[in-house]
């Protein structure tokens, strides 16, 4: 027993020493290499460069595919389109580092098609200056990520981009706590984020805290730890590309990216509420059509590469719940070849049915063992779209233990992320 406490005491001394080293590292985050350079032209910003920035052993980057295309929503009151940016930080220093990578610590910049920075309105209630910040302890060669939520909407006939704190319920976005950019239109944009080291106290959970078996069985919570930091520097991500596209095609249901057209396809936009008494359900045809208008054949992956979004009659985006009871690996049949001038349409398994608690629900299968459910629906006008995202061009085979044993690339696989336009459908009483 005495030996156990001696080991814990020695470990505490080691961690204290690490935090002292960490404190010095945090103070030294800012250096001459982290200065923000003014962008003068689009040509220089479009060059293929590494998406990593190494500053004092820290790497900050925006996690986006090479192609990211967002559909501009209709100019109607209440119509919005959601998206997100993921920012990650990797610690390559010799010691764990507590960092407050959250919404208030990351400052966004967006550059328009002309290369000029867009005017930015800051949150009114931004938590800056001295204070207490919730953060994470990033271990050596470990990475943490945070998601910055965003949405496109129209305000006084101006297309507005809003970046806000993540919300996990249906409460409306607080514009006083959001970044916003106005006067947007179709074109190519770039975004980057600056992390400002805060001044004050970072409160974090130490994942290296040692527990004995009894404490673990009792479900004891890991205690919070605090460290004082001085905001003396910055980290800046490289610029990441994204596009805003004007919808095209019949009923403005498609967007075209470098000759590839992605479309929300709803052949029958009138859905009838199924009979509640006999537990019946209605199969729904909502598909994503991809048309190849280029001179090159491409494979498109349909393995977990699409996600649905639903806007309810009052204009709010309904967040669907996601469940998965099994996950299969990608197979060659998941990659479909689309030759020049041809199209392929994916119709996932979608049904309108009554679930527990007498909730009318729209269920959408993703084809890889998971499904979304949009609950508490009522008769009215809805808007639906898909996000298509594929970043892999390989098929991995796994052994019985779930470990990858082989990886076979498939040539000419289209990679990127595209949000199709919202298309209207109605739910009516029988």
Short mmCIF file of C-alpha atoms in Angstrom, two decimals:
data_model
loop_
_atom_site.label_atom_id
_atom_site.label_comp_id
_atom_site.label_asym_id
_atom_site.label_seq_id
_atom_site.Cartn_x
_atom_site.Cartn_y
_atom_site.Cartn_z
CA UNK A 1 0.00 0.00 0.00
CA UNK A 2 2.81 2.41 0.85
CA UNK A 3 4.45 1.66 -2.48
CA UNK A 4 1.22 2.57 -4.31
CA UNK A 5 1.08 6.02 -2.74
CA UNK A 6 4.78 6.54 -3.35
CA UNK A 7 4.29 5.85 -7.05
CA UNK A 8 1.35 8.23 -7.21
CA UNK A 9 3.37 10.91 -5.41
CA UNK A 10 6.26 10.52 -7.87
CA UNK A 11 3.84 10.69 -10.80
CA UNK A 12 2.34 13.89 -9.40
CA UNK A 13 5.81 15.42 -9.22
CA UNK A 14 6.46 14.46 -12.85
CA UNK A 15 3.15 15.97 -13.98
CA UNK A 16 3.85 19.15 -12.06
CA UNK A 17 7.19 19.45 -13.83
CA UNK A 18 5.49 18.88 -17.16
CA UNK A 19 3.00 21.64 -16.45
CA UNK A 20 5.83 24.03 -15.65
CA UNK A 21 7.40 23.20 -19.02
CA UNK A 22 3.95 23.55 -20.59
CA UNK A 23 3.46 26.99 -19.12
CA UNK A 24 6.68 28.15 -20.74
CA UNK A 25 5.60 26.61 -24.04
CA UNK A 26 2.26 28.41 -23.97
CA UNK A 27 3.97 31.73 -23.37
CA UNK A 28 6.24 31.04 -26.33
CA UNK A 29 3.47 30.17 -28.80
CA UNK A 30 3.73 33.51 -30.58
CA UNK A 31 6.77 34.08 -32.74
CA UNK A 32 7.71 35.82 -35.93
CA UNK A 33 6.52 32.88 -38.03
CA UNK A 34 2.97 33.21 -36.70
CA UNK A 35 2.34 36.69 -38.06
CA UNK A 36 -0.71 36.96 -40.31
CA UNK A 37 0.37 37.82 -43.85
CA UNK A 38 -1.92 40.01 -45.94
CA UNK A 39 -3.30 38.20 -48.97
CA UNK A 40 -2.98 40.24 -52.15
CA UNK A 41 -4.23 38.01 -54.95
CA UNK A 42 -6.16 34.80 -55.55
CA UNK A 43 -3.44 33.17 -57.63
CA UNK A 44 -0.99 33.00 -54.75
CA UNK A 45 -3.67 31.65 -52.40
CA UNK A 46 -4.74 28.88 -54.76
CA UNK A 47 -1.31 27.28 -54.89
CA UNK A 48 -1.19 23.75 -53.50
CA UNK A 49 0.48 24.01 -50.13
CA UNK A 50 0.63 22.01 -46.96
CA UNK A 51 -2.36 22.52 -44.68
CA UNK A 52 -0.15 22.29 -41.57
CA UNK A 53 1.51 25.10 -39.69
CA UNK A 54 4.28 24.20 -37.25
CA UNK A 55 4.90 26.84 -34.62
CA UNK A 56 6.87 25.87 -31.53
CA UNK A 57 5.81 22.26 -32.08
CA UNK A 58 2.09 23.06 -32.44
CA UNK A 59 0.15 22.39 -35.67
CA UNK A 60 -3.13 24.21 -36.27
CA UNK A 61 -5.18 23.45 -39.38
CA UNK A 62 -8.67 23.53 -40.87
CA UNK A 63 -9.90 20.03 -41.65
CA UNK A 64 -11.55 20.39 -45.08
CA UNK A 65 -11.41 18.36 -48.29
CA UNK A 66 -9.79 19.98 -51.31
CA UNK A 67 -13.25 20.66 -52.80
CA UNK A 68 -15.97 22.11 -50.56
CA UNK A 69 -19.10 23.52 -52.22
CA UNK A 70 -22.08 25.05 -50.39
CA UNK A 71 -25.40 25.71 -52.08
CA UNK A 72 -26.75 29.25 -51.63
CA UNK A 73 -30.22 29.05 -50.02
CA UNK A 74 -33.32 30.72 -51.46
CA UNK A 75 -33.82 34.38 -50.64
CA UNK A 76 -36.86 33.79 -48.45
CA UNK A 77 -37.52 34.66 -44.79
CA UNK A 78 -36.41 31.91 -42.45
CA UNK A 79 -34.56 29.86 -45.09
CA UNK A 80 -31.10 28.82 -43.88
CA UNK A 81 -28.39 26.33 -44.81
CA UNK A 82 -26.06 24.88 -42.17
CA UNK A 83 -22.41 23.89 -42.51
CA UNK A 84 -19.36 23.56 -40.25
CA UNK A 85 -15.61 24.07 -40.11
CA UNK A 86 -13.43 21.72 -38.06
CA UNK A 87 -10.21 23.11 -36.59
CA UNK A 88 -7.63 20.72 -35.12
CA UNK A 89 -4.48 21.27 -33.08
CA UNK A 90 -1.65 18.74 -32.83
CA UNK A 91 0.93 18.87 -30.05
CA UNK A 92 4.45 18.00 -31.20
CA UNK A 93 6.14 19.56 -28.19
CA UNK A 94 7.91 17.35 -25.60
CA UNK A 95 5.24 17.92 -22.92
CA UNK A 96 1.43 17.89 -22.52
CA UNK A 97 -0.13 21.32 -23.06
CA UNK A 98 -3.43 22.67 -21.68
CA UNK A 99 -5.18 24.69 -24.38
CA UNK A 100 -8.50 26.49 -24.54
CA UNK A 101 -9.42 25.67 -28.14
CA UNK A 102 -13.06 26.69 -28.21
CA UNK A 103 -15.36 29.11 -29.94
CA UNK A 104 -14.13 32.25 -28.15
CA UNK A 105 -10.45 31.45 -28.67
CA UNK A 106 -10.68 31.08 -32.47
CA UNK A 107 -11.01 34.23 -34.62
CA UNK A 108 -12.23 33.65 -38.19
CA UNK A 109 -11.17 35.52 -41.33
CA UNK A 110 -12.89 35.07 -44.70
CA UNK A 111 -11.51 36.30 -48.02
CA UNK A 112 -13.81 36.87 -51.00
CA UNK A 113 -13.33 36.01 -54.67
CA UNK A 114 -11.42 39.29 -55.15
CA UNK A 115 -8.90 38.34 -52.45
CA UNK A 116 -10.10 41.00 -50.03
CA UNK A 117 -11.05 40.23 -46.45
CA UNK A 118 -14.79 40.42 -45.79
CA UNK A 119 -16.04 42.80 -43.13
CA UNK A 120 -16.48 40.89 -39.89
CA UNK A 121 -18.82 41.66 -37.01
CA UNK A 122 -17.63 40.24 -33.72
CA UNK A 123 -19.81 38.67 -31.01
CA UNK A 124 -21.09 41.23 -28.55
CA UNK A 125 -20.55 38.94 -25.59
CA UNK A 126 -17.25 37.38 -26.62
CA UNK A 127 -15.33 36.03 -23.63
CA UNK A 128 -11.98 37.77 -23.93
CA UNK A 129 -9.47 39.20 -21.50
CA UNK A 130 -8.70 37.83 -18.07
CA UNK A 131 -10.91 35.02 -16.92
CA UNK A 132 -11.41 31.30 -16.57
CA UNK A 133 -11.52 29.14 -19.70
CA UNK A 134 -12.47 25.51 -20.19
CA UNK A 135 -9.90 23.60 -22.18
CA UNK A 136 -8.21 20.27 -22.75
CA UNK A 137 -4.86 18.76 -21.93
CA UNK A 138 -3.26 17.76 -25.23
CA UNK A 139 -0.74 14.97 -24.80
CA UNK A 140 2.50 14.61 -26.72
CA UNK A 141 1.79 13.79 -30.39
CA UNK A 142 -1.94 13.98 -29.68
CA UNK A 143 -4.61 16.02 -31.45
CA UNK A 144 -7.78 17.80 -30.37
CA UNK A 145 -10.48 19.20 -32.64
CA UNK A 146 -13.37 21.60 -32.31
CA UNK A 147 -16.26 22.20 -34.67
CA UNK A 148 -17.28 25.74 -35.59
CA UNK A 149 -20.89 25.71 -36.72
CA UNK A 150 -22.10 28.03 -39.46
CA UNK A 151 -25.14 28.90 -41.50
CA UNK A 152 -26.04 30.87 -44.62
CA UNK A 153 -29.17 33.02 -44.63
CA UNK A 154 -30.57 36.18 -46.15
CA UNK A 155 -30.92 39.42 -44.18
CA UNK A 156 -32.36 42.48 -45.96
CA UNK A 157 -31.53 40.91 -49.35
CA UNK A 158 -27.91 40.36 -48.31
CA UNK A 159 -26.48 36.86 -48.06
CA UNK A 160 -25.04 36.51 -44.57
CA UNK A 161 -22.61 33.91 -43.23
CA UNK A 162 -22.83 33.31 -39.49
CA UNK A 163 -20.37 31.34 -37.35
CA UNK A 164 -21.66 30.44 -33.92
CA UNK A 165 -21.18 28.22 -30.90
CA UNK A 166 -22.33 24.61 -31.36
CA UNK A 167 -25.87 24.05 -30.10
CA UNK A 168 -27.18 20.66 -29.11
CA UNK A 169 -30.89 21.41 -29.02
CA UNK A 170 -33.44 23.25 -31.14
CA UNK A 171 -32.90 26.62 -29.46
CA UNK A 172 -32.39 29.53 -31.88
CA UNK A 173 -28.91 30.86 -32.58
CA UNK A 174 -27.92 33.85 -30.44
CA UNK A 175 -26.64 36.40 -32.97
CA UNK A 176 -25.09 38.46 -30.17
CA UNK A 177 -22.71 35.53 -29.57
CA UNK A 178 -21.89 34.89 -33.24
CA UNK A 179 -19.43 36.08 -35.87
CA UNK A 180 -21.10 37.32 -39.05
CA UNK A 181 -20.02 38.31 -42.56
CA UNK A 182 -22.23 40.14 -45.10
CA UNK A 183 -22.35 40.82 -48.84
CA UNK A 184 -21.58 37.34 -50.05
CA UNK A 185 -22.40 35.89 -53.46
CA UNK A 186 -21.42 33.00 -55.73
CA UNK A 187 -17.68 32.42 -56.02
CA UNK A 188 -14.58 30.97 -54.38
CA UNK A 189 -13.76 31.92 -50.81
CA UNK A 190 -11.08 31.11 -48.30
CA UNK A 191 -11.20 30.90 -44.52
CA UNK A 192 -8.61 30.76 -41.76
CA UNK A 193 -8.68 30.91 -37.98
CA UNK A 194 -6.36 32.55 -35.46
CA UNK A 195 -6.01 31.02 -32.01
CA UNK A 196 -5.22 33.62 -29.37
CA UNK A 197 -3.63 32.27 -26.21
CA UNK A 198 -5.90 33.50 -23.40
CA UNK A 199 -4.78 35.26 -20.24
CA UNK A 200 -6.16 33.79 -17.07
CA UNK A 201 -6.91 30.27 -15.85
CA UNK A 202 -7.47 27.20 -18.02
CA UNK A 203 -9.63 24.56 -16.35
CA UNK A 204 -9.15 21.10 -17.80
CA UNK A 205 -9.45 17.40 -17.13
CA UNK A 206 -6.11 15.63 -16.88
CA UNK A 207 -6.42 12.30 -18.76
CA UNK A 208 -3.17 11.12 -17.18
CA UNK A 209 -4.56 11.17 -13.62
CA UNK A 210 -4.02 7.74 -12.04
CA UNK A 211 -6.98 5.90 -10.50
CA UNK A 212 -7.04 2.60 -8.70
CA UNK A 213 -9.52 -0.14 -9.60
CA UNK A 214 -11.83 0.68 -6.68
CA UNK A 215 -12.16 4.31 -7.76
CA UNK A 216 -12.88 3.27 -11.34
CA UNK A 217 -15.57 0.78 -10.25
CA UNK A 218 -17.18 3.48 -8.12
CA UNK A 219 -17.38 5.72 -11.18
CA UNK A 220 -15.40 8.48 -9.55
CA UNK A 221 -15.07 11.53 -11.78
CA UNK A 222 -11.66 12.77 -12.85
CA UNK A 223 -10.98 15.97 -10.87
CA UNK A 224 -10.55 19.26 -12.69
CA UNK A 225 -7.16 20.91 -12.73
CA UNK A 226 -6.24 24.56 -13.22
CA UNK A 227 -3.24 26.34 -14.63
CA UNK A 228 -2.46 30.03 -15.05
CA UNK A 229 -1.53 31.12 -18.58
CA UNK A 230 -0.40 34.40 -20.14
CA UNK A 231 -1.75 35.35 -23.56
CA UNK A 232 1.45 36.20 -25.36
CA UNK A 233 1.05 34.63 -28.79
CA UNK A 234 -1.04 33.37 -31.69
CA UNK A 235 -1.40 30.36 -33.94
CA UNK A 236 -2.78 30.82 -37.46
CA UNK A 237 -4.19 28.12 -39.73
CA UNK A 238 -3.35 28.11 -43.44
CA UNK A 239 -6.13 29.27 -45.76
CA UNK A 240 -8.75 26.65 -46.63
CA UNK A 241 -10.94 26.85 -49.74
CA UNK A 242 -14.72 26.71 -50.04
CA UNK A 243 -17.20 27.72 -52.73
CA UNK A 244 -20.65 29.26 -52.69
CA UNK A 245 -22.71 28.05 -55.65
CA UNK A 246 -25.95 29.34 -57.11
CA UNK A 247 -28.47 26.49 -57.58
CA UNK A 248 -29.22 25.48 -61.17
CA UNK A 249 -31.48 23.06 -63.01
CA UNK A 250 -35.19 22.33 -62.70
CA UNK A 251 -36.63 24.00 -59.58
CA UNK A 252 -33.08 25.10 -58.67
CA UNK A 253 -32.48 21.62 -57.24
CA UNK A 254 -28.82 21.15 -58.28
CA UNK A 255 -25.34 22.65 -58.04
CA UNK A 256 -22.49 22.02 -60.45
CA UNK A 257 -18.88 21.64 -59.30
CA UNK A 258 -16.23 21.55 -62.04
CA UNK A 259 -18.64 19.86 -64.42
CA UNK A 260 -20.13 17.42 -61.86
CA UNK A 261 -23.78 18.14 -61.05
CA UNK A 262 -25.22 17.14 -57.65
CA UNK A 263 -29.00 17.24 -57.35
CA UNK A 264 -31.67 16.69 -54.70
CA UNK A 265 -34.20 14.53 -56.55
CA UNK A 266 -37.77 14.18 -55.24
CA UNK A 267 -39.96 12.70 -58.01
CA UNK A 268 -43.10 12.66 -55.82
CA UNK A 269 -43.18 15.69 -53.49
CA UNK A 270 -46.51 14.82 -51.82
CA UNK A 271 -46.32 12.39 -48.89
CA UNK A 272 -49.40 11.07 -47.10
CA UNK A 273 -49.43 10.45 -43.36
CA UNK A 274 -49.62 6.64 -42.86
CA UNK A 275 -52.34 4.98 -40.81
CA UNK A 276 -51.40 5.08 -37.15
CA UNK A 277 -53.66 2.26 -36.01
CA UNK A 278 -52.11 -0.54 -38.07
CA UNK A 279 -48.45 0.57 -37.66
CA UNK A 280 -48.16 1.05 -41.40
CA UNK A 281 -45.41 3.07 -43.03
CA UNK A 282 -44.92 4.81 -46.36
CA UNK A 283 -41.85 4.28 -48.47
CA UNK A 284 -40.46 7.62 -49.66
CA UNK A 285 -38.49 8.29 -52.83
CA UNK A 286 -35.92 11.01 -52.15
CA UNK A 287 -32.69 10.64 -54.02
CA UNK A 288 -29.39 12.26 -54.86
CA UNK A 289 -28.59 12.38 -58.56
CA UNK A 290 -25.03 12.86 -59.80
CA UNK A 291 -24.43 13.80 -63.45
CA UNK A 292 -21.00 13.77 -65.07
CA UNK A 293 -20.78 16.70 -67.50
CA UNK A 294 -17.02 16.38 -67.90
CA UNK A 295 -14.97 14.45 -70.47
CA UNK A 296 -13.56 12.10 -67.80
CA UNK A 297 -15.14 9.07 -66.16
CA UNK A 298 -15.30 9.16 -62.35
CA UNK A 299 -16.17 6.68 -59.63
CA UNK A 300 -18.45 7.93 -56.86
CA UNK A 301 -18.52 6.32 -53.44
CA UNK A 302 -21.87 5.59 -51.85
CA UNK A 303 -20.45 4.09 -48.68
CA UNK A 304 -21.57 6.37 -45.84
CA UNK A 305 -20.91 9.35 -48.08
CA UNK A 306 -24.20 11.21 -47.73
CA UNK A 307 -26.10 12.82 -44.87
CA UNK A 308 -29.61 14.35 -44.92
CA UNK A 309 -30.81 17.74 -43.66
CA UNK A 310 -34.44 18.67 -43.02
CA UNK A 311 -36.06 22.08 -42.56
CA UNK A 312 -39.46 22.02 -40.84
CA UNK A 313 -42.43 24.27 -41.75
CA UNK A 314 -41.44 27.12 -39.40
CA UNK A 315 -38.04 27.43 -41.13
CA UNK A 316 -35.96 25.82 -38.38
CA UNK A 317 -33.41 23.13 -39.17
CA UNK A 318 -34.42 19.87 -37.49
CA UNK A 319 -31.45 17.91 -36.20
CA UNK A 320 -31.95 14.24 -36.88
CA UNK A 321 -30.90 11.57 -34.44
CA UNK A 322 -28.37 9.02 -35.70
CA UNK A 323 -28.06 5.39 -34.61
CA UNK A 324 -26.00 2.45 -35.84
CA UNK A 325 -26.37 -1.19 -34.86
CA UNK A 326 -23.66 -2.54 -37.15
CA UNK A 327 -21.07 -1.22 -39.54
CA UNK A 328 -19.88 -3.04 -42.61
CA UNK A 329 -16.72 -2.13 -44.47
CA UNK A 330 -16.70 -0.52 -47.92
CA UNK A 331 -17.04 -2.87 -50.85
CA UNK A 332 -16.24 -2.51 -54.51
CA UNK A 333 -19.96 -2.37 -55.32
CA UNK A 334 -20.18 0.88 -53.28
CA UNK A 335 -18.13 2.67 -55.98
CA UNK A 336 -20.20 3.41 -59.08
CA UNK A 337 -18.65 4.51 -62.36
CA UNK A 338 -20.30 7.49 -64.08
CA UNK A 339 -19.08 8.02 -67.63
CA UNK A 340 -19.20 11.40 -69.44
CA UNK A 341 -22.76 12.55 -70.08
CA UNK A 342 -24.30 9.92 -67.79
CA UNK A 343 -26.04 10.09 -64.41
CA UNK A 344 -26.50 7.90 -61.37
CA UNK A 345 -29.24 8.34 -58.77
CA UNK A 346 -29.01 6.99 -55.23
CA UNK A 347 -32.30 6.27 -53.47
CA UNK A 348 -31.51 5.36 -49.86
CA UNK A 349 -34.11 3.49 -47.82
CA UNK A 350 -36.43 6.25 -46.55
CA UNK A 351 -39.80 5.77 -44.87
CA UNK A 352 -42.46 7.84 -43.15
CA UNK A 353 -43.86 5.98 -40.13
CA UNK A 354 -45.19 6.25 -36.61
CA UNK A 355 -42.65 5.65 -33.85
CA UNK A 356 -42.93 5.39 -30.09
CA UNK A 357 -44.83 8.11 -28.23
CA UNK A 358 -47.03 8.60 -31.31
CA UNK A 359 -44.34 10.51 -33.17
CA UNK A 360 -44.46 10.79 -36.95
CA UNK A 361 -40.91 10.14 -38.11
CA UNK A 362 -38.90 10.25 -41.33
CA UNK A 363 -36.18 7.57 -41.29
CA UNK A 364 -33.19 7.69 -43.65
CA UNK A 365 -30.73 4.77 -43.97
CA UNK A 366 -27.10 5.57 -44.85
CA UNK A 367 -26.37 2.18 -46.40
CA UNK A 368 -23.50 1.32 -44.06
CA UNK A 369 -25.40 0.18 -40.98
CA UNK A 370 -26.63 3.53 -39.65
CA UNK A 371 -29.77 5.60 -39.98
CA UNK A 372 -31.09 9.09 -39.24
CA UNK A 373 -34.52 9.78 -37.80
CA UNK A 374 -36.38 13.09 -37.90
CA UNK A 375 -39.16 12.96 -35.32
CA UNK A 376 -42.28 14.85 -34.25
CA UNK A 377 -43.27 15.72 -37.83
CA UNK A 378 -46.66 17.17 -38.68
CA UNK A 379 -48.51 17.92 -41.92
CA UNK A 380 -46.94 20.88 -43.68
CA UNK A 381 -44.23 22.03 -46.10
CA UNK A 382 -40.70 20.69 -45.58
CA UNK A 383 -37.36 21.16 -47.34
CA UNK A 384 -34.82 18.36 -47.76
CA UNK A 385 -31.24 18.12 -49.03
CA UNK A 386 -28.18 15.87 -48.95
CA UNK A 387 -24.55 16.46 -48.11
CA UNK A 388 -22.26 14.32 -50.24
CA UNK A 389 -18.77 13.85 -48.82
CA UNK A 390 -16.07 11.40 -49.81
CA UNK A 391 -12.41 11.74 -48.91
CA UNK A 392 -11.24 8.19 -49.60
CA UNK A 393 -10.32 6.41 -52.83
CA UNK A 394 -9.44 3.04 -51.30
CA UNK A 395 -11.17 -0.14 -50.22
CA UNK A 396 -9.79 -1.58 -47.00
CA UNK A 397 -10.18 -5.24 -46.09
CA UNK A 398 -10.19 -6.13 -42.40
CA UNK A 399 -9.53 -9.32 -40.47
CA UNK A 400 -11.78 -10.81 -37.80
CA UNK A 401 -10.27 -8.48 -35.19
CA UNK A 402 -11.30 -5.44 -37.22
CA UNK A 403 -7.74 -4.57 -38.21
CA UNK A 404 -7.00 -3.39 -41.75
CA UNK A 405 -4.90 -5.96 -43.58
CA UNK A 406 -5.00 -4.69 -47.16
CA UNK A 407 -5.88 -1.45 -48.91
CA UNK A 408 -6.66 -1.31 -52.61
CA UNK A 409 -6.96 2.08 -54.35
CA UNK A 410 -9.62 2.76 -56.96
CA UNK A 411 -8.59 5.09 -59.74
CA UNK A 412 -10.46 8.28 -60.64
CA UNK A 413 -12.61 8.47 -57.51
CA UNK A 414 -14.20 11.88 -57.03
CA UNK A 415 -13.39 13.35 -53.62
CA UNK A 416 -14.82 16.43 -51.95
CA UNK A 417 -17.84 17.75 -50.07
CA UNK A 418 -20.99 19.21 -51.65
CA UNK A 419 -24.24 20.42 -50.08
CA UNK A 420 -27.13 20.07 -52.54
CA UNK A 421 -29.96 22.65 -52.57
CA UNK A 422 -33.03 22.24 -50.40
CA UNK A 423 -36.04 20.90 -52.31
CA UNK A 424 -39.63 21.20 -51.11
CA UNK A 425 -42.01 18.38 -50.29
CA UNK A 426 -45.32 18.26 -48.42
CA UNK A 427 -46.77 15.94 -45.78
CA UNK A 428 -50.55 15.80 -46.05
CA UNK A 429 -53.37 14.05 -44.20
CA UNK A 430 -54.96 11.07 -46.01
#
